Short mmCIF file of C-alpha atoms and ligand atoms in Angstrom, two decimals:
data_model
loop_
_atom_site.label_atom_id
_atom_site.label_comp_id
_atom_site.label_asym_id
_atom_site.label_seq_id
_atom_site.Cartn_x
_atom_site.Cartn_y
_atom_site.Cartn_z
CA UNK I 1 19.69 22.99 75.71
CA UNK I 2 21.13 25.49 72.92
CA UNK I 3 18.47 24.33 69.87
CA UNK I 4 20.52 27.17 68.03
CA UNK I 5 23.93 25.53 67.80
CA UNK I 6 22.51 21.98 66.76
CA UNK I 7 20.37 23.92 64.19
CA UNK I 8 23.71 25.76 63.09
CA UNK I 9 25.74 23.03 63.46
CA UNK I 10 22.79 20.73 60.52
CA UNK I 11 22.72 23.55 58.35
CA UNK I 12 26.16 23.21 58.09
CA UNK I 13 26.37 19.56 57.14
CA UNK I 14 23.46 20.07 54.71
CA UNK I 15 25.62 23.07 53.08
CA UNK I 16 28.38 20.57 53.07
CA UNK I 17 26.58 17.75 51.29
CA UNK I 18 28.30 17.39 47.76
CA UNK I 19 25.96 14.76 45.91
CA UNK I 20 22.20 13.50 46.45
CA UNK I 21 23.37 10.55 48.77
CA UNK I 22 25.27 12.11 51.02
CA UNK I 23 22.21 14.63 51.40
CA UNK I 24 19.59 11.46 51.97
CA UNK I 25 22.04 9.44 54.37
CA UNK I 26 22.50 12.79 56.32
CA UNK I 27 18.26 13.49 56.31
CA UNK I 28 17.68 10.11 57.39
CA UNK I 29 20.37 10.82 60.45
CA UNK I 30 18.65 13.96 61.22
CA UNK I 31 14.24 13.46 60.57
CA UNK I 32 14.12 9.81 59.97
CA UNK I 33 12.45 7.46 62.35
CA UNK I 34 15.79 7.14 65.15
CA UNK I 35 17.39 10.39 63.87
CA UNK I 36 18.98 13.15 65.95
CA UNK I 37 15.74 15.87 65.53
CA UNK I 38 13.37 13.18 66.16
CA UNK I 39 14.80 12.05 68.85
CA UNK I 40 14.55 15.57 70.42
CA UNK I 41 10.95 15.42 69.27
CA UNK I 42 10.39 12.46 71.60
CA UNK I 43 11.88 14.00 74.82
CA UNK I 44 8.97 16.29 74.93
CA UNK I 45 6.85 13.42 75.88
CA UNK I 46 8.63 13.46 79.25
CA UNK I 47 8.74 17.25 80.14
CA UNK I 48 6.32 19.24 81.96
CA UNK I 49 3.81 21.19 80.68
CA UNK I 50 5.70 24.54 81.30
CA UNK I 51 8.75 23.05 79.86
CA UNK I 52 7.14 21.93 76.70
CA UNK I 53 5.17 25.13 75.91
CA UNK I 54 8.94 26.64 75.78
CA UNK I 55 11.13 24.30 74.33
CA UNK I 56 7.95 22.22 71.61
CA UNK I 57 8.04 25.75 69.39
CA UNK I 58 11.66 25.30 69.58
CA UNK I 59 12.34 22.11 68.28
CA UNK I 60 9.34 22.41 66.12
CA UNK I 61 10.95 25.09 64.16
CA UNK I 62 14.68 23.81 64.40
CA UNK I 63 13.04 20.82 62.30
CA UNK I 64 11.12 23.02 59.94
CA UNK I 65 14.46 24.92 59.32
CA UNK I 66 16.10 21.71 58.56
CA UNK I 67 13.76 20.31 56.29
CA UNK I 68 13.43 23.24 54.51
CA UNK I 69 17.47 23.21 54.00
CA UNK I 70 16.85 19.74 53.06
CA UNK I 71 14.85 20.52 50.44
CA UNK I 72 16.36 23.58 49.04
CA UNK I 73 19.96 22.12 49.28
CA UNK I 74 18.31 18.97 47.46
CA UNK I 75 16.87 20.87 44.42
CA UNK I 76 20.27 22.47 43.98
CA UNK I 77 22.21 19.36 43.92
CA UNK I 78 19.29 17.82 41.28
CA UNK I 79 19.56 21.27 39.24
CA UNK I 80 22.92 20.77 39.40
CA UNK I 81 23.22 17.33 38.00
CA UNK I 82 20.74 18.45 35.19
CA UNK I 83 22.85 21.40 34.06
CA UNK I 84 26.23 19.03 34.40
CA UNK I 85 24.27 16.04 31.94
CA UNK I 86 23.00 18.77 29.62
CA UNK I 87 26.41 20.55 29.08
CA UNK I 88 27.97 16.52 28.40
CA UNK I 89 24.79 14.96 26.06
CA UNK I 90 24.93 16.40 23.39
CA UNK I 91 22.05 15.80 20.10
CA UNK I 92 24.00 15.31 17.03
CA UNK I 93 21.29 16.26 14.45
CA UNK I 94 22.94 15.58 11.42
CA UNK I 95 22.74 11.74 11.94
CA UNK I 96 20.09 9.85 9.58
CA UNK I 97 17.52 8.43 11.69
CA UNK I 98 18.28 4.27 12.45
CA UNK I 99 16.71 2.17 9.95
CA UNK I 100 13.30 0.62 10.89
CA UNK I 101 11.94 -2.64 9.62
CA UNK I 102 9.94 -1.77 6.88
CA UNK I 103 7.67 -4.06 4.64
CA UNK I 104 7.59 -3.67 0.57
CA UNK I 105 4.72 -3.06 -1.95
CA UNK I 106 4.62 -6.03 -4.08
CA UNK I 107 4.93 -5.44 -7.79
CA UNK I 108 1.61 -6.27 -8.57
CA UNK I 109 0.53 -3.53 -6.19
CA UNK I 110 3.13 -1.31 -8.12
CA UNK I 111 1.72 -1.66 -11.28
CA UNK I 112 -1.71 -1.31 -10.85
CA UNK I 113 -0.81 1.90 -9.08
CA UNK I 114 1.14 3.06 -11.78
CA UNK I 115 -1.83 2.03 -14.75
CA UNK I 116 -4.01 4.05 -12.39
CA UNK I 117 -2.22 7.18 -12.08
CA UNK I 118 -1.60 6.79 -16.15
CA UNK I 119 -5.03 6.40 -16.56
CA UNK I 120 -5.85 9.18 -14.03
CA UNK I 121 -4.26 11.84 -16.40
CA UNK I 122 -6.07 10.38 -18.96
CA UNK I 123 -9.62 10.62 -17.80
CA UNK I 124 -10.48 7.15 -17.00
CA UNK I 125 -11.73 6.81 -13.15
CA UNK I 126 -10.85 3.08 -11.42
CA UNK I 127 -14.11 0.64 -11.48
CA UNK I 128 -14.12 -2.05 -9.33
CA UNK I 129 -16.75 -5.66 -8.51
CA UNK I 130 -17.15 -8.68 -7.56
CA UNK I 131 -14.56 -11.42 -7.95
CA UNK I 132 -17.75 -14.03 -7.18
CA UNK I 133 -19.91 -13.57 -10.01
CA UNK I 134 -22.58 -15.05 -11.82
CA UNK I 135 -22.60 -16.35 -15.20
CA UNK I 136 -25.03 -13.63 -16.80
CA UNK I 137 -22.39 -10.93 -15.70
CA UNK I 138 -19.34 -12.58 -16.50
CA UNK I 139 -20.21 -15.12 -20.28
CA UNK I 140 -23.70 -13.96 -21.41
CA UNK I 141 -23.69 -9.87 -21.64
CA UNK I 142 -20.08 -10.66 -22.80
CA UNK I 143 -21.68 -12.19 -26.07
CA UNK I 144 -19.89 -15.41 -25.00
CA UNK I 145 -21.85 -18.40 -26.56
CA UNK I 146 -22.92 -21.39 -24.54
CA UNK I 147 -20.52 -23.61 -26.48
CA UNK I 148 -17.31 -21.41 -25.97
CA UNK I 149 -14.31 -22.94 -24.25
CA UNK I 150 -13.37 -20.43 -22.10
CA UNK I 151 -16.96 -21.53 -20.11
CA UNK I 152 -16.22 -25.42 -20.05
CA UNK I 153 -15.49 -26.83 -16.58
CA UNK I 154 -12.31 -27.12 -17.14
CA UNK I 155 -11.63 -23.71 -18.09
CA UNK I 156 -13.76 -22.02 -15.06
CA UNK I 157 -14.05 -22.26 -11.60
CA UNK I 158 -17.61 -22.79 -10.78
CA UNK I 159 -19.84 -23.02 -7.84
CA UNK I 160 -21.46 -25.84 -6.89
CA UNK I 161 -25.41 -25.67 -8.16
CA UNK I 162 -26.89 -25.01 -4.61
CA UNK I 163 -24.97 -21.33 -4.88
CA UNK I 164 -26.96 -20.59 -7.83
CA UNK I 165 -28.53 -17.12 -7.82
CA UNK I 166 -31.53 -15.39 -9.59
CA UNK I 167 -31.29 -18.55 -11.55
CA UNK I 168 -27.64 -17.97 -12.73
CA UNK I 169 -25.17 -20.33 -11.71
CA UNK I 170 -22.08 -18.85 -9.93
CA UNK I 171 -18.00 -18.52 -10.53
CA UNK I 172 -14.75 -17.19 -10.04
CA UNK I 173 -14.74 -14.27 -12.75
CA UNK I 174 -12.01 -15.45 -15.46
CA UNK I 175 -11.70 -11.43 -16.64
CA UNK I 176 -12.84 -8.12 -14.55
CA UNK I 177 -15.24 -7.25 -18.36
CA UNK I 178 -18.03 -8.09 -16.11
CA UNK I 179 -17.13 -4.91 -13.40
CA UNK I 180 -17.50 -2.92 -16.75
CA UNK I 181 -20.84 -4.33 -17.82
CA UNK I 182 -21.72 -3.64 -13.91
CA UNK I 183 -20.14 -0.12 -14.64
CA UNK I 184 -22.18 0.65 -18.01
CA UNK I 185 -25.34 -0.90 -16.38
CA UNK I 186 -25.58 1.26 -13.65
CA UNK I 187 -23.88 4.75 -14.47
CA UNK I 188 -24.45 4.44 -18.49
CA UNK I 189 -22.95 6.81 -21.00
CA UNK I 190 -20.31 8.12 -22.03
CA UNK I 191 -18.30 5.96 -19.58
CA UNK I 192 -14.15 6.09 -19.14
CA UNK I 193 -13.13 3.64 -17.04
CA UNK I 194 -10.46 1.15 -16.13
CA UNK I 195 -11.27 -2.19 -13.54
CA UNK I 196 -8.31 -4.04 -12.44
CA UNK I 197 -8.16 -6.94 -10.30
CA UNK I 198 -7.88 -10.63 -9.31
CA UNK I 199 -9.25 -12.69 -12.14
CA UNK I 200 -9.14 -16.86 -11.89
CA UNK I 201 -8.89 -19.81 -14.41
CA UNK I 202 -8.55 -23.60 -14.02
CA UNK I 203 -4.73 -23.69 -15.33
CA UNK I 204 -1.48 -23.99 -13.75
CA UNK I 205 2.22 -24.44 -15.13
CA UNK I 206 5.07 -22.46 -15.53
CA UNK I 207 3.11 -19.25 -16.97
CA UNK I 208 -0.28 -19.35 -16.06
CA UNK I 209 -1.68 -19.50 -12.34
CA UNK I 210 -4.70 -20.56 -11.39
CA UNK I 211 -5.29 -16.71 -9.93
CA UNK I 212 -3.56 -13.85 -11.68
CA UNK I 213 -4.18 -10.08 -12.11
CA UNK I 214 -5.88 -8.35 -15.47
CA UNK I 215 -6.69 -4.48 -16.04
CA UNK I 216 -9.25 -3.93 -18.71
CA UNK I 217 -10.03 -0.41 -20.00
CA UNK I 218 -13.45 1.13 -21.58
CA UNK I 219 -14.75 4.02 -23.79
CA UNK I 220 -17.65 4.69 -24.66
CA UNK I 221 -19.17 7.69 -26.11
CA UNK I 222 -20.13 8.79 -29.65
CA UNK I 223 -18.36 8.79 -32.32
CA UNK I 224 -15.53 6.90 -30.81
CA UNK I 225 -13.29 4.75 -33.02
CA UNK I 226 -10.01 2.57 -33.39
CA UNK I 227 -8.04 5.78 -34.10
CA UNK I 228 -9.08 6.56 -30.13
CA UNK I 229 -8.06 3.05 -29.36
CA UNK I 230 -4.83 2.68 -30.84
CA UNK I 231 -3.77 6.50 -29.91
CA UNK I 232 -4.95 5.34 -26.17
CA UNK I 233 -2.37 2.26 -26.00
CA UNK I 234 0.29 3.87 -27.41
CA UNK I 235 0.10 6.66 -24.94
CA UNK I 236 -0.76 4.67 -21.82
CA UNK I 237 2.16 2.02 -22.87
CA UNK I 238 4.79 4.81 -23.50
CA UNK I 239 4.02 6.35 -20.14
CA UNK I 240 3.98 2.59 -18.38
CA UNK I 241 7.55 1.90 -20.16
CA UNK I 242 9.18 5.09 -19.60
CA UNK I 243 9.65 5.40 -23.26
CA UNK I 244 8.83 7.66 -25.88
CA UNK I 245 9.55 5.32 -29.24
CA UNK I 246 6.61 2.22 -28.06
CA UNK I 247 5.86 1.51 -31.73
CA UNK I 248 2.47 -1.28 -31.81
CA UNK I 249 1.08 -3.22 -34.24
CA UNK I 250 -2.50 -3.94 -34.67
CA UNK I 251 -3.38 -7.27 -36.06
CA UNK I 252 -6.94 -8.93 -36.65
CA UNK I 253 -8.38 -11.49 -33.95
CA UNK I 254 -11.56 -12.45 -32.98
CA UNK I 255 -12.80 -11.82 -29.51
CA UNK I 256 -16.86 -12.68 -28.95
CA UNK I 257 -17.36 -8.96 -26.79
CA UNK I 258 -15.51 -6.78 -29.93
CA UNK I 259 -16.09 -6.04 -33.70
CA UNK I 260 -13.57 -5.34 -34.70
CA UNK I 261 -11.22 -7.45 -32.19
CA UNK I 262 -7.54 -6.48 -32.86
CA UNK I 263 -4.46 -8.29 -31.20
CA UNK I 264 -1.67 -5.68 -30.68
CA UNK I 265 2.02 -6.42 -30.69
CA UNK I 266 4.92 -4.03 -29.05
CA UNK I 267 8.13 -4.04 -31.06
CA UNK I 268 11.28 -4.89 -28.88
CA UNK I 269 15.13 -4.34 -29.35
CA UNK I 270 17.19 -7.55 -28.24
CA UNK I 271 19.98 -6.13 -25.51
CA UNK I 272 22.19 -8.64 -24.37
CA UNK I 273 19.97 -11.52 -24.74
CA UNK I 274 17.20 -9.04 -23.02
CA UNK I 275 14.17 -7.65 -24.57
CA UNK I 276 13.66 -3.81 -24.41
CA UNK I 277 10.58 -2.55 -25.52
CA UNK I 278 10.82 0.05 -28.08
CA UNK I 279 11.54 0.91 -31.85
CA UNK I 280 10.02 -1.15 -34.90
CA UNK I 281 9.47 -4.67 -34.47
CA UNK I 282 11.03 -4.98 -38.24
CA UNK I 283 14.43 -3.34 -37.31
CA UNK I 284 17.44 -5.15 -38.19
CA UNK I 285 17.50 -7.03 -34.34
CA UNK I 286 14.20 -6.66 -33.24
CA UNK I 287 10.43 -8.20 -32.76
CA UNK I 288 7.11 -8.15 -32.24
CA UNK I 289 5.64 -9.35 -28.88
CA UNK I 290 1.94 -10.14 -28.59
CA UNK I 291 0.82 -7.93 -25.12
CA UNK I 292 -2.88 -7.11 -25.35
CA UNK I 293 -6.09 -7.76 -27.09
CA UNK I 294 -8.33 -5.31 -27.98
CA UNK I 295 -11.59 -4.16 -30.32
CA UNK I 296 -14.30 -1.82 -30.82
CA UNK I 297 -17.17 -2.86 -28.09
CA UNK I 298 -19.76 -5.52 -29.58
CA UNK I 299 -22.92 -3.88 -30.39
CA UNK I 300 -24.78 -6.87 -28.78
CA UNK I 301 -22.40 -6.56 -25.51
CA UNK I 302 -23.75 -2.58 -25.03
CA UNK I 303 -27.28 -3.71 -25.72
CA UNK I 304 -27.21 -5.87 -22.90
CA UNK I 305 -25.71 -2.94 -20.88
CA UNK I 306 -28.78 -1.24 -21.70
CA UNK I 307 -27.25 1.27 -23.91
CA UNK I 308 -28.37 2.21 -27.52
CA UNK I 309 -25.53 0.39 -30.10
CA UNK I 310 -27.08 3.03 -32.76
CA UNK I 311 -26.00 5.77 -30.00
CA UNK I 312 -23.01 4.54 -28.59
CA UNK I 313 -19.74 2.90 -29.44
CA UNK I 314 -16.60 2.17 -27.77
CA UNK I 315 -13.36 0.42 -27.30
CA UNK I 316 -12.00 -2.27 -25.00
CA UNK I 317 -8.87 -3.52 -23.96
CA UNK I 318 -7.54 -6.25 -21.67
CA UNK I 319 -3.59 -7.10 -20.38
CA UNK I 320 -2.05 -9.14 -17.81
CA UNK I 321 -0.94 -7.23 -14.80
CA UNK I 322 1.42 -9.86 -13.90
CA UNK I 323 2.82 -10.09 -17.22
CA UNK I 324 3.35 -5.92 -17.53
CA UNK I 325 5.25 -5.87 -14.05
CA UNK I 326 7.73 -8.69 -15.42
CA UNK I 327 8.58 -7.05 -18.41
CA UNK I 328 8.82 -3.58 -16.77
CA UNK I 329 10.85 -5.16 -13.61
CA UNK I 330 12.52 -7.89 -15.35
CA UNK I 331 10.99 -10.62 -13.40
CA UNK I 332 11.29 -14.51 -15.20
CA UNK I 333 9.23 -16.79 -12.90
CA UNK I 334 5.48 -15.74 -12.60
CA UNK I 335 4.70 -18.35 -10.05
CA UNK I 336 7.28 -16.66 -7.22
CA UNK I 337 4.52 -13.57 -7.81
CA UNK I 338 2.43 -15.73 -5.34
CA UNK I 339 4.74 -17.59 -3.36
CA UNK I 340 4.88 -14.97 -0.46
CA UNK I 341 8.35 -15.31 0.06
CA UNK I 342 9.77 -12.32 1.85
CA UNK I 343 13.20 -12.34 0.37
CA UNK I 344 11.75 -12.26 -3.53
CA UNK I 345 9.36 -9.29 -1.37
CA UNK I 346 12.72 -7.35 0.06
CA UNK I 347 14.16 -7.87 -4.30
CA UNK I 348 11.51 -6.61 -6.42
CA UNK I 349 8.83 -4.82 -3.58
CA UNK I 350 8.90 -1.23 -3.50
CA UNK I 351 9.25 1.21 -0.34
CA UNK I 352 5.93 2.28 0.73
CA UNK I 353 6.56 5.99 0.87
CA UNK I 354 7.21 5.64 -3.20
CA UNK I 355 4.37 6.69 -4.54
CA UNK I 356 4.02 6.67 -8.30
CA UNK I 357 2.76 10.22 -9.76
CA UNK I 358 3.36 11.21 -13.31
CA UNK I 359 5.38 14.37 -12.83
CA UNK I 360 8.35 12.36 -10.00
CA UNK I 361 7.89 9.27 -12.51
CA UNK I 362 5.45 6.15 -12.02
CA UNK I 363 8.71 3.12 -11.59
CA UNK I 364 10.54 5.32 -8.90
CA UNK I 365 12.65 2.21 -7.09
CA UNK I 366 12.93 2.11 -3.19
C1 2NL J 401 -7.82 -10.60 -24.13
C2 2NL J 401 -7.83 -9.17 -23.86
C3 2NL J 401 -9.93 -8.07 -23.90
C4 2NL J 401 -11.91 -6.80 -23.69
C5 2NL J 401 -10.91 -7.53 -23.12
C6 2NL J 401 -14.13 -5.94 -23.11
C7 2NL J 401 -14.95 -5.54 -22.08
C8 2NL J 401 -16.22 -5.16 -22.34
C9 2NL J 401 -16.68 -5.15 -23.61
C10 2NL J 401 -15.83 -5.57 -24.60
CL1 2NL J 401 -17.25 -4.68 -21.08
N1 2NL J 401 -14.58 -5.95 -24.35
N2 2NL J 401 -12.88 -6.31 -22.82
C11 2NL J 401 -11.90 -6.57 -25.03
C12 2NL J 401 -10.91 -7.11 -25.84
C13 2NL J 401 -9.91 -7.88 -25.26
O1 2NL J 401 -9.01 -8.79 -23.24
O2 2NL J 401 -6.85 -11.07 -24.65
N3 2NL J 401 -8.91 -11.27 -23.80
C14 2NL J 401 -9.11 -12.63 -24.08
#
């Protein structure tokens, strides 16, 4: 039999083969199980010895050659169809990337970030505690008498008895003052710090809720006085508002933790019904509006910090986080604040990748 025309004759048709199909169909007629080449394979079974030490090397290589053309002519056909989808596809760079679902930073989030890059340029490093405290920590190195409201049960969340410890019954904190006696207590002075947080009180309507956020700020060194304070508040509140003409008013108050205590106003233009912060409360179309309290530090409150009152002094300061993001954001409802709902989320969040600095601004919106 002339091996050399059948193995011309395959070549050929594997030469001819114009796309991968046609090139599997055809190996599967030539090597598969009843194809041509392995039926040839199977006639040796019936030859003589002689015979099949001639013609086995013969058939043996005619289907090694075709395999091999199988192979070759099949990478050329894949290379082939690579180079024809490469030249068609084409990348088209300039396109903005599809939009992915992306969550928001609530407000509250916001703000304190903001307050802490403010009072990063400042000097004041964050401070942070417990939001379970005990009532040493919280009313008694505070200078808060047994009688005050603010302890009543009704005021408070407290603990039932059993969770009493070191003797000292237990609560919700109603202020983040005790992660600054915490502060003073262990690291001493002089101290610049800042502790926002979660504080909680018994009260719920329309502008309190029973949890909300406070940042309180403390200085003490020597020689510090209101001067420091005031020049503090003005600075931090000009860089929180984005404006250079915050004007403040200091008033008298009485807080237990200061002596002095001073309440401090920020004057605001009415815009279209809207209050802007800014300018002289006693402009033609303006007003004051109570936003902090303040004081120099109690003398009794940094003795029971363990610090010398003859040695150091120092101001204090306390302001609703909640209340600071609503008039910075124009928000009217404090309650939606903690409501979780998405949509009020997707409104007033901010994009993740916004990151307040003081140089690219601290209220950059998404
Ligand atoms: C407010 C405003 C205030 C403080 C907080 C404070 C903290 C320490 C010592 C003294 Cl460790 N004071 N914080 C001072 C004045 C006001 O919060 O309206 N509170 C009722």
């Amino acid at each position: 039999m002339d091996y050399a025309a059948t193995r011309e004759e395959a070549l050929a048709r594997v030469a001819g083969a114009q796309d991968l199909g046609t090139l599997e169909v055809l190996r599967v007629a030539l090597l598969g199980k009843a194809g041509s080449i392995s039926s040839l394979l199977k006639t040796l079974g019936g030859m003589s010895a002689d015979e099949r030490q001639t013609v086995g090397p013969q058939i043996h290589a005619l289907r090694e050659g075709v395999s091999d053309a199988l192979a070759a002519r099949k990478a050329a056909l894949e290379s082939a169809a690579m180079e024809t989808q490469l030249a068609r596809e084409t990348l088209d760079l300039s396109l903005p990337a599809p939009e992915m679902p992306r969550g928001s930073v609530h407000p509250v989030s916001q703000v304190m970030d903001e307050l802490a890059e403010i009072f990063a340029d400042l000097g004041f490093a964050v401070a942070t505690g417990p939001e379970i405290e005990d009532d040493w920590h919280n009313f008694t190195a505070l200078n808060i008498p047994e009688s005050h409201p603010a302890r009543a049960m009704h005021d408070t969340f407290y603990f039932p008895d059993q969770m009493a410890q070191h003797g000292q019954k237990m609560l919700l904190r109603t202020h983040t003052s005790p992660v600054q006696i915490r502060a003073m207590i262990a690291d001493g002075a002089p101290i610049r710090i800042i502790a926002p947080g979660r504080v909680y009180r018994s009260d719920s309507d329309a502008t309190h809720t029973p949890m909300f956020h406070q940042i309180e700020g403390l200085v003490i060194d020597k020689q510090i006085h209101l001067g420091h304070l005031k020049w503090t508040l003005e600075t931090f509140l000009g860089a929180f508002f984005e404006r250079d003409d915050i004007v403040l008013r200091l008033r008298p108050s009485y807080f237990p933790f200061t002596e002095p205590s001073v309440e401090v106003d920020v004057g605001f233009a009415l815009v279209n019904g809207k209050r802007v912060l800014g300018g002289s409360g006693d402009a033609p179309g303006h007003g004051w509006m109570e936003l902090l309290g303040s004081g120099m530090v109690n003398r009794k409150v940094i003795e029971a910090s363990g610090l010398d009152p003859d040695v150091w002094q120092g101001f204090a300061f306390g302001v609703g986080v909640d209340r600071l993001a609503m008039l910075k954001y124009g928000m009217d409802d404090l309650r939606a604040f903690f409501d979780g709902d998405v949509r009020w989320l997707q409104h007033y969040g901010f994009s993740p990748l916004d990151v307040p600095t003081l140089s690219g601004g601290v209220g950059v919106r998404a």
